[in-house]
Amino acid sequence: RGSQPAKIGQWRGERYAVDLHSRAKVECVVADVPVDDVVDAVREAADTGTEGDGKIFVFDVEDAVQIRTGTHGPPAV
């Protein structure tokens, strides 16, 4: 749910406000790819030029574990 203003609509003569906006959350973990390249690609793909395009958070992942095999580290990604 974002902080954009509610959209006012009308149905069967009654006015209503829609203040819940659909969202998508994308999580991406990469290994052996420069982070700036990934950020640029996501930004280019997600940019609509309108309010509410979102944010990109970048942080280090301490470890990754593949559940089926138990593999740790970059090979698990």
JSON list of C-alpha atoms in Angstrom, two decimals:
[
{"chain": "A", "resi": 1, "resn": "ARG", "atom": "CA", "xyz": [0.00, 0.00, 0.00]},
{"chain": "A", "resi": 2, "resn": "GLY", "atom": "CA", "xyz": [1.48, 3.30, -1.03]},
{"chain": "A", "resi": 3, "resn": "SER", "atom": "CA", "xyz": [1.01, 6.86, 0.10]},
{"chain": "A", "resi": 4, "resn": "GLN", "atom": "CA", "xyz": [-0.62, 8.16, -3.07]},
{"chain": "A", "resi": 5, "resn": "PRO", "atom": "CA", "xyz": [-3.93, 9.96, -2.60]},
{"chain": "A", "resi": 6, "resn": "ALA", "atom": "CA", "xyz": [-7.14, 7.95, -2.83]},
{"chain": "A", "resi": 7, "resn": "LYS", "atom": "CA", "xyz": [-8.93, 7.79, -6.16]},
{"chain": "A", "resi": 8, "resn": "ILE", "atom": "CA", "xyz": [-12.59, 8.76, -6.02]},
{"chain": "A", "resi": 9, "resn": "GLY", "atom": "CA", "xyz": [-15.00, 6.72, -8.10]},
{"chain": "A", "resi": 10, "resn": "GLN", "atom": "CA", "xyz": [-18.70, 6.36, -8.53]},
{"chain": "A", "resi": 11, "resn": "TRP", "atom": "CA", "xyz": [-20.77, 3.20, -8.85]},
{"chain": "A", "resi": 12, "resn": "ARG", "atom": "CA", "xyz": [-24.56, 3.06, -9.05]},
{"chain": "A", "resi": 13, "resn": "GLY", "atom": "CA", "xyz": [-24.77, 6.67, -7.98]},
{"chain": "A", "resi": 14, "resn": "GLU", "atom": "CA", "xyz": [-22.64, 6.18, -4.86]},
{"chain": "A", "resi": 15, "resn": "ARG", "atom": "CA", "xyz": [-19.21, 7.75, -4.48]},
{"chain": "A", "resi": 16, "resn": "TYR", "atom": "CA", "xyz": [-16.41, 5.68, -3.04]},
{"chain": "A", "resi": 17, "resn": "ALA", "atom": "CA", "xyz": [-12.68, 6.09, -2.40]},
{"chain": "A", "resi": 18, "resn": "VAL", "atom": "CA", "xyz": [-10.08, 3.55, -3.42]},
{"chain": "A", "resi": 19, "resn": "ASP", "atom": "CA", "xyz": [-7.06, 4.01, -1.16]},
{"chain": "A", "resi": 20, "resn": "LEU", "atom": "CA", "xyz": [-5.47, 0.58, -1.59]},
{"chain": "A", "resi": 21, "resn": "HIS", "atom": "CA", "xyz": [-3.11, 0.48, -4.56]},
{"chain": "A", "resi": 22, "resn": "SER", "atom": "CA", "xyz": [-1.71, -2.75, -5.94]},
{"chain": "A", "resi": 23, "resn": "ARG", "atom": "CA", "xyz": [2.00, -3.25, -5.45]},
{"chain": "A", "resi": 24, "resn": "ALA", "atom": "CA", "xyz": [4.67, -5.63, -6.59]},
{"chain": "A", "resi": 25, "resn": "LYS", "atom": "CA", "xyz": [7.74, -6.53, -4.58]},
{"chain": "A", "resi": 26, "resn": "VAL", "atom": "CA", "xyz": [10.81, -7.78, -6.39]},
{"chain": "A", "resi": 27, "resn": "GLU", "atom": "CA", "xyz": [13.70, -9.34, -4.51]},
{"chain": "A", "resi": 28, "resn": "CYS", "atom": "CA", "xyz": [16.90, -10.12, -6.35]},
{"chain": "A", "resi": 29, "resn": "VAL", "atom": "CA", "xyz": [20.03, -11.78, -4.99]},
{"chain": "A", "resi": 30, "resn": "VAL", "atom": "CA", "xyz": [22.98, -11.94, -7.35]},
{"chain": "A", "resi": 31, "resn": "ALA", "atom": "CA", "xyz": [26.52, -13.24, -7.19]},
{"chain": "A", "resi": 32, "resn": "ASP", "atom": "CA", "xyz": [29.44, -12.24, -9.39]},
{"chain": "A", "resi": 33, "resn": "VAL", "atom": "CA", "xyz": [27.59, -9.31, -11.00]},
{"chain": "A", "resi": 34, "resn": "PRO", "atom": "CA", "xyz": [28.53, -5.68, -10.28]},
{"chain": "A", "resi": 35, "resn": "VAL", "atom": "CA", "xyz": [25.77, -4.22, -8.07]},
{"chain": "A", "resi": 36, "resn": "ASP", "atom": "CA", "xyz": [25.65, -0.99, -10.10]},
{"chain": "A", "resi": 37, "resn": "ASP", "atom": "CA", "xyz": [24.77, -2.96, -13.24]},
{"chain": "A", "resi": 38, "resn": "VAL", "atom": "CA", "xyz": [21.91, -4.72, -11.45]},
{"chain": "A", "resi": 39, "resn": "VAL", "atom": "CA", "xyz": [20.59, -1.46, -9.95]},
{"chain": "A", "resi": 40, "resn": "ASP", "atom": "CA", "xyz": [20.72, 0.25, -13.36]},
{"chain": "A", "resi": 41, "resn": "ALA", "atom": "CA", "xyz": [18.86, -2.64, -15.04]},
{"chain": "A", "resi": 42, "resn": "VAL", "atom": "CA", "xyz": [16.12, -2.75, -12.39]},
{"chain": "A", "resi": 43, "resn": "ARG", "atom": "CA", "xyz": [15.74, 1.01, -12.41]},
{"chain": "A", "resi": 44, "resn": "GLU", "atom": "CA", "xyz": [15.45, 1.10, -16.20]},
{"chain": "A", "resi": 45, "resn": "ALA", "atom": "CA", "xyz": [12.88, -1.70, -16.26]},
{"chain": "A", "resi": 46, "resn": "ALA", "atom": "CA", "xyz": [10.75, -0.37, -13.39]},
{"chain": "A", "resi": 47, "resn": "ASP", "atom": "CA", "xyz": [10.75, 3.35, -14.22]},
{"chain": "A", "resi": 48, "resn": "THR", "atom": "CA", "xyz": [7.35, 4.60, -15.38]},
{"chain": "A", "resi": 49, "resn": "GLY", "atom": "CA", "xyz": [8.11, 8.24, -14.64]},
{"chain": "A", "resi": 50, "resn": "THR", "atom": "CA", "xyz": [5.17, 8.51, -12.26]},
{"chain": "A", "resi": 51, "resn": "GLU", "atom": "CA", "xyz": [4.85, 8.79, -8.51]},
{"chain": "A", "resi": 52, "resn": "GLY", "atom": "CA", "xyz": [5.06, 5.45, -6.74]},
{"chain": "A", "resi": 53, "resn": "ASP", "atom": "CA", "xyz": [7.70, 3.77, -8.91]},
{"chain": "A", "resi": 54, "resn": "GLY", "atom": "CA", "xyz": [9.29, 2.51, -5.71]},
{"chain": "A", "resi": 55, "resn": "LYS", "atom": "CA", "xyz": [12.73, 2.22, -4.22]},
{"chain": "A", "resi": 56, "resn": "ILE", "atom": "CA", "xyz": [15.75, -0.02, -4.56]},
{"chain": "A", "resi": 57, "resn": "PHE", "atom": "CA", "xyz": [17.48, -1.18, -1.39]},
{"chain": "A", "resi": 58, "resn": "VAL", "atom": "CA", "xyz": [21.00, -2.62, -1.66]},
{"chain": "A", "resi": 59, "resn": "PHE", "atom": "CA", "xyz": [22.55, -4.66, 1.11]},
{"chain": "A", "resi": 60, "resn": "ASP", "atom": "CA", "xyz": [25.01, -7.48, 1.62]},
{"chain": "A", "resi": 61, "resn": "VAL", "atom": "CA", "xyz": [23.74, -11.01, 2.04]},
{"chain": "A", "resi": 62, "resn": "GLU", "atom": "CA", "xyz": [25.79, -12.84, 4.63]},
{"chain": "A", "resi": 63, "resn": "ASP", "atom": "CA", "xyz": [25.10, -16.31, 3.26]},
{"chain": "A", "resi": 64, "resn": "ALA", "atom": "CA", "xyz": [22.77, -18.29, 1.04]},
{"chain": "A", "resi": 65, "resn": "VAL", "atom": "CA", "xyz": [21.78, -21.91, 1.55]},
{"chain": "A", "resi": 66, "resn": "GLN", "atom": "CA", "xyz": [20.09, -24.07, -1.05]},
{"chain": "A", "resi": 67, "resn": "ILE", "atom": "CA", "xyz": [17.46, -26.07, 0.83]},
{"chain": "A", "resi": 68, "resn": "ARG", "atom": "CA", "xyz": [17.49, -29.23, -1.29]},
{"chain": "A", "resi": 69, "resn": "THR", "atom": "CA", "xyz": [21.27, -29.72, -1.41]},
{"chain": "A", "resi": 70, "resn": "GLY", "atom": "CA", "xyz": [22.53, -27.74, 1.57]},
{"chain": "A", "resi": 71, "resn": "THR", "atom": "CA", "xyz": [24.98, -25.85, -0.67]},
{"chain": "A", "resi": 72, "resn": "HIS", "atom": "CA", "xyz": [26.28, -22.61, 0.90]},
{"chain": "A", "resi": 73, "resn": "GLY", "atom": "CA", "xyz": [27.59, -19.38, -0.58]},
{"chain": "A", "resi": 74, "resn": "PRO", "atom": "CA", "xyz": [27.62, -18.16, -4.21]},
{"chain": "A", "resi": 75, "resn": "PRO", "atom": "CA", "xyz": [27.04, -21.64, -5.69]},
{"chain": "A", "resi": 76, "resn": "ALA", "atom": "CA", "xyz": [23.68, -21.68, -3.85]},
{"chain": "A", "resi": 77, "resn": "VAL", "atom": "CA", "xyz": [22.60, -18.52, -5.64]}
]
